[in-house]
CSV table of C-alpha atoms in Angstrom, one decimal:
chain,number,residue,atom,x,y,z
A,9,UNK,CA,11.2,21.2,-15.5
A,10,UNK,CA,11.3,18.1,-13.4
A,11,UNK,CA,8.1,16.6,-12.1
A,12,UNK,CA,8.3,14.4,-8.9
A,13,UNK,CA,5.7,12.6,-8.1
A,14,UNK,CA,5.5,12.5,-4.3
A,15,UNK,CA,3.1,10.5,-1.8
A,16,UNK,CA,3.6,10.8,1.9
A,17,UNK,CA,0.9,9.3,4.1
A,18,UNK,CA,-2.1,11.7,3.9
A,19,UNK,CA,-1.6,15.3,6.3
A,20,UNK,CA,-4.0,16.4,8.6
A,21,UNK,CA,-5.3,18.0,11.6
A,22,UNK,CA,-1.8,18.9,13.8
A,23,UNK,CA,-3.8,19.3,16.7
A,24,UNK,CA,-5.2,16.6,17.5
A,25,UNK,CA,-3.6,13.6,19.6
A,26,UNK,CA,-4.4,9.8,18.8
A,27,UNK,CA,-2.3,7.0,20.2
A,28,UNK,CA,-3.0,4.3,17.7
A,29,UNK,CA,0.2,3.6,15.0
A,30,UNK,CA,-1.5,5.3,12.2
A,31,UNK,CA,-2.2,8.3,13.6
A,32,UNK,CA,1.4,8.8,14.5
A,33,UNK,CA,2.2,8.6,11.4
A,34,UNK,CA,0.1,11.1,10.3
A,35,UNK,CA,1.0,13.6,12.5
A,36,UNK,CA,4.9,13.0,12.0
A,37,UNK,CA,3.8,13.3,8.4
A,38,UNK,CA,1.7,16.8,8.4
A,39,UNK,CA,5.0,18.5,11.0
A,40,UNK,CA,6.9,17.1,8.1
A,41,UNK,CA,5.0,18.9,5.8
A,42,UNK,CA,4.5,22.6,7.7
A,43,UNK,CA,8.3,22.7,8.8
A,44,UNK,CA,9.0,22.2,4.9
A,45,UNK,CA,6.4,24.8,3.9
A,46,UNK,CA,8.5,26.9,6.7
A,47,UNK,CA,12.1,25.8,5.5
A,48,UNK,CA,12.7,24.2,9.1
A,49,UNK,CA,12.8,20.5,10.1
A,50,UNK,CA,11.7,19.3,13.1
A,51,UNK,CA,13.6,15.3,13.1
A,52,UNK,CA,16.1,14.1,11.7
A,53,UNK,CA,13.4,11.2,10.8
A,54,UNK,CA,11.9,13.8,8.5
A,55,UNK,CA,14.8,14.0,6.1
A,56,UNK,CA,15.2,12.0,3.2
A,57,UNK,CA,18.1,9.5,3.4
A,58,UNK,CA,20.1,10.6,0.6
A,59,UNK,CA,20.1,13.3,-1.8
A,60,UNK,CA,17.3,13.2,-3.5
A,61,UNK,CA,18.7,15.4,-6.3
A,62,UNK,CA,20.8,13.3,-7.2
A,63,UNK,CA,18.7,9.9,-7.4
A,64,UNK,CA,15.5,11.5,-9.0
A,65,UNK,CA,13.1,8.8,-10.2
A,66,UNK,CA,11.1,11.2,-12.2
A,67,UNK,CA,11.9,12.2,-16.0
A,68,UNK,CA,8.8,13.4,-17.0
A,69,UNK,CA,8.5,16.9,-17.5
A,70,UNK,CA,5.4,18.0,-15.9
A,71,UNK,CA,2.4,18.5,-18.6
A,72,UNK,CA,3.7,15.1,-21.0
A,73,UNK,CA,1.5,12.1,-21.2
A,74,UNK,CA,2.8,8.3,-21.1
A,75,UNK,CA,1.2,6.5,-23.7
A,76,UNK,CA,-1.6,4.1,-22.0
A,77,UNK,CA,-2.7,2.5,-25.1
A,78,UNK,CA,-7.1,3.1,-23.8
A,79,UNK,CA,-6.9,7.0,-24.1
A,80,UNK,CA,-10.0,8.3,-23.4
A,81,UNK,CA,-12.2,9.2,-20.5
A,82,UNK,CA,-15.0,7.3,-19.7
A,83,UNK,CA,-17.5,10.4,-19.9
A,84,UNK,CA,-18.8,9.6,-23.0
A,85,UNK,CA,-18.8,5.9,-22.7
A,86,UNK,CA,-21.7,3.9,-21.4
A,87,UNK,CA,-22.8,0.8,-20.1
A,88,UNK,CA,-21.4,-2.1,-22.3
A,89,UNK,CA,-18.9,0.3,-23.1
A,90,UNK,CA,-17.5,1.4,-20.1
A,91,UNK,CA,-17.4,-2.3,-18.4
A,92,UNK,CA,-15.7,-3.7,-21.8
A,93,UNK,CA,-12.8,-0.7,-21.7
A,94,UNK,CA,-12.7,-1.5,-17.8
A,95,UNK,CA,-11.7,-5.1,-18.7
A,96,UNK,CA,-9.5,-3.9,-21.8
A,97,UNK,CA,-7.7,-2.2,-19.2
A,98,UNK,CA,-7.2,-5.1,-17.0
A,99,UNK,CA,-6.7,-7.1,-19.1
A,100,UNK,CA,-3.7,-4.8,-20.7
A,101,UNK,CA,-2.0,-4.7,-17.8
A,102,UNK,CA,-1.5,-8.5,-17.5
A,103,UNK,CA,-4.6,-8.9,-14.2
A,104,UNK,CA,-2.1,-8.8,-11.4
A,105,UNK,CA,-3.3,-11.6,-8.7
A,106,UNK,CA,-0.8,-10.2,-6.1
A,107,UNK,CA,-0.7,-6.8,-5.2
A,108,UNK,CA,0.4,-4.9,-2.3
A,109,UNK,CA,-2.1,-2.7,-0.5
A,110,UNK,CA,-2.0,1.4,0.4
A,111,UNK,CA,-0.1,1.6,3.0
A,112,UNK,CA,0.3,4.8,5.4
A,113,UNK,CA,4.2,5.7,5.5
A,114,UNK,CA,4.5,1.9,4.4
A,115,UNK,CA,4.0,1.0,0.6
A,116,UNK,CA,6.6,4.1,-0.6
A,117,UNK,CA,8.5,3.3,-3.7
A,118,UNK,CA,11.3,1.4,-2.3
A,119,UNK,CA,9.1,-0.9,0.1
A,120,UNK,CA,6.7,-1.3,-3.2
A,121,UNK,CA,9.7,-2.1,-5.8
A,122,UNK,CA,11.2,-4.7,-3.2
A,123,UNK,CA,7.9,-6.5,-2.8
A,124,UNK,CA,7.7,-6.0,-6.6
A,125,UNK,CA,11.5,-8.4,-6.9
A,126,UNK,CA,9.5,-11.3,-4.4
A,127,UNK,CA,6.3,-11.7,-6.6
A,128,UNK,CA,4.2,-9.0,-6.2
A,129,UNK,CA,2.4,-7.5,-9.4
A,130,UNK,CA,1.1,-4.5,-8.7
A,131,UNK,CA,0.8,-1.9,-6.2
A,132,UNK,CA,-0.5,1.4,-4.4
A,133,UNK,CA,0.7,4.2,-3.1
A,134,UNK,CA,0.1,5.9,0.6
A,135,UNK,CA,-2.8,7.7,0.5
A,136,UNK,CA,-2.8,11.1,-0.6
A,137,UNK,CA,-4.1,14.2,0.8
A,138,UNK,CA,-6.0,15.5,-2.7
A,139,UNK,CA,-6.8,19.4,-1.4
A,140,UNK,CA,-2.4,19.2,0.0
A,141,UNK,CA,-1.6,17.8,-3.2
A,142,UNK,CA,-3.0,20.0,-5.6
A,143,UNK,CA,-2.2,23.1,-3.4
A,144,UNK,CA,1.0,22.5,-2.3
A,145,UNK,CA,4.4,21.4,-5.1
A,146,UNK,CA,6.5,21.0,-1.8
A,147,UNK,CA,4.1,18.4,-0.8
A,148,UNK,CA,3.9,16.9,-4.1
A,149,UNK,CA,7.9,16.5,-4.2
A,150,UNK,CA,9.3,16.0,-0.9
A,151,UNK,CA,8.5,12.1,0.0
A,152,UNK,CA,7.7,9.9,-2.8
A,153,UNK,CA,8.5,8.6,-6.6
A,154,UNK,CA,8.1,6.3,-9.0
A,155,UNK,CA,9.8,5.2,-11.5
A,156,UNK,CA,9.3,2.9,-15.0
A,157,UNK,CA,9.9,-0.2,-13.1
A,158,UNK,CA,6.8,1.1,-10.5
A,159,UNK,CA,3.7,-0.4,-12.5
A,160,UNK,CA,0.9,-1.0,-12.6
A,161,UNK,CA,0.3,1.4,-9.9
A,162,UNK,CA,-2.1,2.8,-8.6
A,163,UNK,CA,-2.2,6.4,-7.0
A,164,UNK,CA,-4.7,7.1,-4.4
A,165,UNK,CA,-6.4,9.9,-2.7
A,166,UNK,CA,-8.5,10.7,-0.2
A,167,UNK,CA,-11.2,13.9,-1.5
A,168,UNK,CA,-14.5,15.1,0.1
A,169,UNK,CA,-14.3,17.6,-2.9
A,170,UNK,CA,-14.7,16.5,-6.3
A,171,UNK,CA,-13.2,19.6,-8.4
A,172,UNK,CA,-9.9,19.5,-5.9
A,173,UNK,CA,-10.0,15.8,-6.9
A,174,UNK,CA,-9.5,16.0,-10.3
A,175,UNK,CA,-6.9,18.5,-9.7
A,176,UNK,CA,-5.0,16.3,-8.1
A,177,UNK,CA,-5.5,13.5,-9.9
A,178,UNK,CA,-4.5,14.5,-13.3
A,179,UNK,CA,-1.0,15.2,-11.9
A,180,UNK,CA,-0.5,12.2,-11.8
A,181,UNK,CA,-2.6,10.5,-14.3
A,182,UNK,CA,0.3,10.0,-16.2
A,183,UNK,CA,2.3,8.2,-14.4
A,184,UNK,CA,-0.6,5.5,-13.1
A,185,UNK,CA,-2.6,2.7,-13.7
A,186,UNK,CA,-5.3,3.6,-11.6
A,187,UNK,CA,-5.9,6.6,-10.3
A,188,UNK,CA,-7.7,5.3,-6.7
A,189,UNK,CA,-10.2,6.7,-4.8
A,190,UNK,CA,-10.2,6.4,-0.8
A,191,UNK,CA,-13.2,5.3,0.5
A,192,UNK,CA,-12.1,2.6,3.3
A,193,UNK,CA,-10.3,4.1,5.5
A,194,UNK,CA,-11.7,4.2,9.3
A,195,UNK,CA,-9.3,5.9,11.6
A,196,UNK,CA,-10.9,8.4,13.6
A,197,UNK,CA,-8.4,10.8,11.5
A,198,UNK,CA,-10.5,10.2,8.4
A,199,UNK,CA,-13.8,11.2,10.7
A,200,UNK,CA,-12.5,14.2,11.6
A,201,UNK,CA,-11.7,14.4,7.7
A,202,UNK,CA,-14.6,13.8,6.1
A,203,UNK,CA,-13.4,11.0,4.1
A,204,UNK,CA,-12.3,7.2,3.5
A,205,UNK,CA,-14.7,4.9,5.5
A,206,UNK,CA,-16.9,8.0,6.4
A,207,UNK,CA,-17.8,9.0,2.9
A,208,UNK,CA,-20.0,6.0,3.7
A,209,UNK,CA,-22.6,8.2,5.5
A,210,UNK,CA,-22.8,10.3,2.0
A,211,UNK,CA,-23.1,8.1,-0.9
A,212,UNK,CA,-24.1,11.7,-3.0
A,213,UNK,CA,-21.1,12.6,-2.4
A,214,UNK,CA,-18.8,9.3,-3.4
A,215,UNK,CA,-21.0,9.4,-6.5
A,216,UNK,CA,-19.7,12.5,-7.7
A,217,UNK,CA,-16.2,11.9,-6.2
A,218,UNK,CA,-16.5,8.8,-9.2
A,219,UNK,CA,-18.2,10.3,-11.6
A,220,UNK,CA,-16.1,13.4,-11.6
A,221,UNK,CA,-13.0,11.3,-12.3
A,222,UNK,CA,-14.4,8.9,-14.9
A,223,UNK,CA,-16.0,11.9,-17.1
A,224,UNK,CA,-12.6,13.7,-17.4
A,225,UNK,CA,-9.3,11.4,-17.1
A,226,UNK,CA,-7.6,9.2,-19.2
A,227,UNK,CA,-6.5,6.9,-17.4
A,228,UNK,CA,-9.2,4.6,-15.5
A,229,UNK,CA,-10.9,5.2,-12.5
A,230,UNK,CA,-10.8,2.9,-9.2
A,231,UNK,CA,-12.2,2.6,-5.9
A,232,UNK,CA,-11.5,0.7,-2.7
A,233,UNK,CA,-14.0,0.3,0.2
A,234,UNK,CA,-15.2,-1.3,3.5
A,235,UNK,CA,-19.1,-3.1,3.4
A,236,UNK,CA,-22.0,-2.2,5.2
A,237,UNK,CA,-22.9,-4.4,8.3
A,238,UNK,CA,-25.8,-4.9,6.2
A,239,UNK,CA,-24.9,-6.5,2.8
A,240,UNK,CA,-27.8,-5.9,0.5
A,241,UNK,CA,-26.7,-2.1,1.3
A,242,UNK,CA,-23.3,-3.2,0.4
A,243,UNK,CA,-24.0,-4.7,-3.3
A,244,UNK,CA,-25.9,-1.1,-4.3
A,245,UNK,CA,-23.0,0.8,-2.7
A,246,UNK,CA,-20.7,-1.2,-5.4
A,247,UNK,CA,-23.2,-1.3,-8.3
A,248,UNK,CA,-23.9,2.8,-7.6
A,249,UNK,CA,-20.0,2.8,-8.1
A,250,UNK,CA,-19.8,0.7,-10.7
A,251,UNK,CA,-23.2,3.2,-12.6
A,252,UNK,CA,-20.6,5.7,-11.7
A,253,UNK,CA,-17.8,5.1,-13.3
A,254,UNK,CA,-16.1,3.0,-11.2
A,255,UNK,CA,-13.7,0.9,-13.5
A,256,UNK,CA,-12.0,-1.7,-10.5
A,257,UNK,CA,-13.1,-2.6,-7.3
A,258,UNK,CA,-11.3,-3.5,-4.5
A,259,UNK,CA,-13.2,-4.3,-1.5
A,260,UNK,CA,-11.6,-4.7,2.2
A,261,UNK,CA,-13.9,-7.2,3.3
A,262,UNK,CA,-14.1,-5.5,7.3
A,263,UNK,CA,-17.4,-3.1,8.5
A,264,UNK,CA,-15.7,1.3,9.4
A,265,UNK,CA,-16.0,-0.3,12.7
A,266,UNK,CA,-13.8,-3.7,12.3
A,267,UNK,CA,-10.4,-2.0,12.7
A,268,UNK,CA,-8.8,-4.6,14.5
A,269,UNK,CA,-7.7,-7.3,12.0
A,270,UNK,CA,-6.6,-9.6,14.6
A,271,UNK,CA,-10.1,-9.9,16.4
A,272,UNK,CA,-12.4,-9.7,13.4
A,273,UNK,CA,-12.1,-12.1,10.5
A,274,UNK,CA,-12.5,-10.6,7.0
A,275,UNK,CA,-15.8,-11.7,5.7
A,276,UNK,CA,-15.1,-13.6,2.1
A,277,UNK,CA,-18.7,-14.1,1.6
A,278,UNK,CA,-19.2,-10.4,1.4
A,279,UNK,CA,-16.0,-10.1,-1.1
A,280,UNK,CA,-18.2,-13.1,-3.0
A,281,UNK,CA,-21.5,-11.2,-3.4
A,282,UNK,CA,-19.7,-8.1,-4.5
A,283,UNK,CA,-18.3,-9.8,-7.4
A,284,UNK,CA,-21.6,-11.7,-8.3
A,285,UNK,CA,-23.0,-8.6,-8.6
A,286,UNK,CA,-20.6,-6.3,-10.1
A,287,UNK,CA,-19.1,-6.7,-14.2
A,288,UNK,CA,-15.7,-4.4,-13.3
A,289,UNK,CA,-12.4,-6.2,-12.1
A,290,UNK,CA,-13.5,-6.9,-7.5
A,291,UNK,CA,-10.1,-7.3,-5.2
A,292,UNK,CA,-10.3,-8.9,-2.5
A,293,UNK,CA,-8.0,-7.1,0.9
A,294,UNK,CA,-8.4,-9.2,4.5
A,295,UNK,CA,-6.2,-11.9,5.7
A,296,UNK,CA,-3.9,-12.7,3.1
A,297,UNK,CA,-1.1,-13.4,5.3
A,298,UNK,CA,0.5,-16.3,3.0
A,299,UNK,CA,0.0,-18.2,0.0
A,300,UNK,CA,-2.6,-20.5,1.6
A,301,UNK,CA,-4.7,-17.5,1.4
A,302,UNK,CA,-4.0,-16.2,-1.6
A,303,UNK,CA,-5.2,-19.2,-3.3
A,304,UNK,CA,-8.5,-19.9,-0.7
A,305,UNK,CA,-9.4,-16.2,-1.1
A,306,UNK,CA,-9.2,-16.5,-5.0
A,307,UNK,CA,-11.3,-19.7,-4.5
A,308,UNK,CA,-13.6,-18.4,-2.5
A,309,UNK,CA,-14.6,-14.6,-3.4
A,310,UNK,CA,-13.8,-15.2,-7.4
A,311,UNK,CA,-11.8,-12.7,-7.1
A,312,UNK,CA,-9.4,-11.3,-10.1
A,313,UNK,CA,-6.8,-10.3,-7.5
A,314,UNK,CA,-5.7,-10.1,-4.0
A,315,UNK,CA,-4.7,-6.7,-1.7
A,316,UNK,CA,-2.2,-7.6,1.3
A,317,UNK,CA,-0.8,-5.2,3.8
A,318,UNK,CA,0.3,-5.9,7.2
A,319,UNK,CA,1.8,-9.3,6.5
A,320,UNK,CA,3.7,-7.7,3.5
A,321,UNK,CA,5.7,-5.4,6.3
A,322,UNK,CA,7.1,-8.4,8.5
A,323,UNK,CA,7.3,-10.6,5.1
A,324,UNK,CA,7.8,-8.7,1.6
A,325,UNK,CA,8.7,-12.2,-0.1
A,326,UNK,CA,4.8,-13.5,0.6
A,327,UNK,CA,4.0,-13.0,-3.4
A,328,UNK,CA,7.0,-15.3,-3.8
A,329,UNK,CA,5.9,-18.7,-1.1
A,330,UNK,CA,7.5,-17.6,1.7
A,331,UNK,CA,6.0,-17.6,5.1
A,332,UNK,CA,6.8,-16.1,8.9
A,333,UNK,CA,7.4,-19.2,11.3
A,334,UNK,CA,3.7,-17.5,12.7
A,335,UNK,CA,2.1,-19.3,9.3
A,336,UNK,CA,5.4,-22.0,8.7
A,337,UNK,CA,5.7,-23.9,12.2
A,338,UNK,CA,2.4,-25.4,12.3
A,339,UNK,CA,1.9,-25.9,8.8
A,340,UNK,CA,2.1,-29.6,7.3
A,341,UNK,CA,4.4,-30.1,4.3
A,342,UNK,CA,5.8,-26.2,4.9
A,343,UNK,CA,10.0,-26.5,6.3
A,344,UNK,CA,13.1,-23.8,6.5
A,345,UNK,CA,14.2,-22.3,3.4
A,346,UNK,CA,17.9,-21.7,4.4
A,347,UNK,CA,18.1,-19.6,1.7
A,348,UNK,CA,16.3,-16.2,2.2
A,349,UNK,CA,15.4,-14.4,5.9
A,350,UNK,CA,13.9,-11.1,7.2
A,351,UNK,CA,17.6,-9.3,7.6
A,352,UNK,CA,18.3,-10.4,4.0
A,353,UNK,CA,15.5,-9.1,2.3
A,354,UNK,CA,16.3,-5.7,5.0
A,355,UNK,CA,19.5,-5.3,2.9
A,356,UNK,CA,17.5,-5.3,-0.5
A,357,UNK,CA,15.1,-3.1,1.0
A,358,UNK,CA,18.3,-0.2,2.5
A,359,UNK,CA,20.0,-0.8,-1.1
A,360,UNK,CA,16.9,0.3,-2.6
A,361,UNK,CA,16.7,2.9,-0.6
A,362,UNK,CA,19.7,4.0,-1.6
A,363,UNK,CA,18.4,4.6,-5.0
A,364,UNK,CA,15.1,5.8,-4.6
A,365,UNK,CA,15.7,8.2,-1.4
A,366,UNK,CA,12.7,8.5,1.6
A,367,UNK,CA,12.9,10.3,5.0
A,368,UNK,CA,14.2,8.2,7.3
A,369,UNK,CA,10.7,7.6,9.6
A,370,UNK,CA,9.8,5.2,6.9
A,371,UNK,CA,13.2,3.3,6.7
A,372,UNK,CA,13.0,3.3,10.5
A,373,UNK,CA,9.4,2.2,10.7
A,374,UNK,CA,10.8,-0.7,8.0
A,375,UNK,CA,13.3,-1.5,10.2
A,376,UNK,CA,10.8,-2.4,13.3
A,377,UNK,CA,8.9,-4.7,10.9
A,378,UNK,CA,11.3,-6.5,9.3
A,379,UNK,CA,13.1,-7.1,12.4
A,380,UNK,CA,10.8,-7.4,14.4
A,381,UNK,CA,11.2,-11.2,15.6
A,382,UNK,CA,15.4,-10.4,15.7
A,383,UNK,CA,14.4,-8.1,18.2
A,384,UNK,CA,12.9,-10.1,20.7
A,385,UNK,CA,15.6,-12.1,20.9
A,386,UNK,CA,18.5,-9.7,21.0
A,387,UNK,CA,16.6,-7.0,22.7
A,388,UNK,CA,19.4,-4.5,23.4
A,389,UNK,CA,19.8,-4.3,19.5
A,390,UNK,CA,16.5,-3.4,19.5
A,391,UNK,CA,17.5,-0.6,21.9
A,392,UNK,CA,20.6,0.8,20.1
A,393,UNK,CA,18.2,1.0,17.3
A,394,UNK,CA,15.4,3.3,19.3
A,395,UNK,CA,17.9,5.3,20.5
A,396,UNK,CA,20.0,6.3,17.1
A,397,UNK,CA,18.2,9.6,16.9
A,398,UNK,CA,19.9,10.2,13.6
A,399,UNK,CA,20.4,7.0,11.0
A,400,UNK,CA,22.5,6.2,8.5
A,401,UNK,CA,22.8,3.7,6.6
A,402,UNK,CA,26.7,2.3,7.4
A,403,UNK,CA,24.7,2.0,11.3
A,404,UNK,CA,21.6,0.0,9.7
A,405,UNK,CA,24.0,-2.5,7.7
A,406,UNK,CA,26.2,-2.7,10.3
A,407,UNK,CA,22.9,-3.3,13.0
A,408,UNK,CA,22.1,-6.2,10.8
A,409,UNK,CA,26.0,-7.9,10.7
A,410,UNK,CA,25.5,-7.4,14.8
A,411,UNK,CA,22.3,-9.3,14.8
A,412,UNK,CA,24.2,-12.3,12.7
A,413,UNK,CA,27.5,-12.1,14.4
A,414,UNK,CA,25.3,-12.4,18.4
A,415,UNK,CA,23.6,-15.9,16.7
A,416,UNK,CA,20.1,-14.7,15.5
A,417,UNK,CA,18.3,-16.4,13.0
A,418,UNK,CA,15.2,-16.5,12.2
A,419,UNK,CA,14.1,-18.4,9.2
A,420,UNK,CA,11.1,-18.5,6.8
A,421,UNK,CA,9.1,-21.2,5.6
A,422,UNK,CA,8.2,-22.1,2.2
A,423,UNK,CA,7.1,-25.2,0.6
A,424,UNK,CA,8.0,-28.5,0.4
A,425,UNK,CA,8.3,-29.6,-3.4
A,426,UNK,CA,6.7,-33.0,-4.3
A,427,UNK,CA,10.2,-34.6,-4.0
A,428,UNK,CA,11.3,-33.6,-0.5
A,429,UNK,CA,7.1,-34.7,0.5
A,430,UNK,CA,8.0,-37.8,-0.2
A,431,UNK,CA,10.8,-40.4,0.6
A,432,UNK,CA,13.0,-42.6,-1.0
A,433,UNK,CA,11.0,-45.8,-1.3
A,434,UNK,CA,7.9,-44.0,-1.9
A,435,UNK,CA,6.4,-43.0,1.0
A,436,UNK,CA,5.3,-39.8,2.6
A,437,UNK,CA,8.4,-38.6,4.0
């Protein structure tokens, strides 16, 4: 019996309404699950983009265990031994610094592989609902696969019950490098479901979630958190997670109420303070828009790696040194690349989707993100795209060709090399 790991954007509260993009994704995923359970189809966008049975990426059978090299549950490890194991595992993975953050309906396998092709060194799955994942085979097998090239991999769950979380985690631990607990989702639906950042109001429960996994899994446990308004509360929180058995901590430098990333800058100082008080690897999340941000964040926080989310959706080649016009046109020493652009990245993504099927709604979302600036130049093409109720790969490849034939060209930008920055007579260009 083949075991196919599926990570759909978390599915909760079908009847509640929320107008943000994130909620719409949750709602669509909820409809998809309910329809699959009943053997119905609600929308063409909920269908897989090709025959999953013919292209399944998982070959391991349920119950088999892949060797991790450090196979031993954390339970009997205390103090220094636990810290040493956390670092041994991180070093075994190559200490990845450039990491794809978990994103609802957007950090699925084809997109992760695209980012890995362009510099990403590790990636998170979208958040999975631990109860539904543990109970429902259709949920597990519907929307997300992984493959041997998809490592290092963090599989992220939201949860509020330790036993349920452990049951879900045991199903994925052979296929990942960390089981991650989402303690940072700030959306209203997380409040209603009592998970994510709203568990910051119940730290004993958070501690029990971490302890349950750390004491029973072979694979290490990681946590992704947001900061408290009060720095000391954040530091106490981080230390509590480490003491409970967390082997790696990803810190989003915004509070639970700071949902707008453009309005609120990430607090890198708070991330640095966490880095200074814990002894496990720490990842920084927030305001990673291009590689200068990567270098500045690593220097200012002392973090062991960075996560990027929204910026990667528009520019999956961010970690390869490419940047969009927003961060390229006004920056000294930056030039137009002329080789790679978002249309080419989209074509690569579509080819990956043909190999690793995902629901069309995920593909539709990525087309909007990657071709957003192209559509602004030719809004009639965007209109045609939006009116296409049933997508096909042929339509999407033709859409890219049509934009190019209309003369649309939105370049990506890269840093000039040292030779390019100096004129032939030795003066600065």
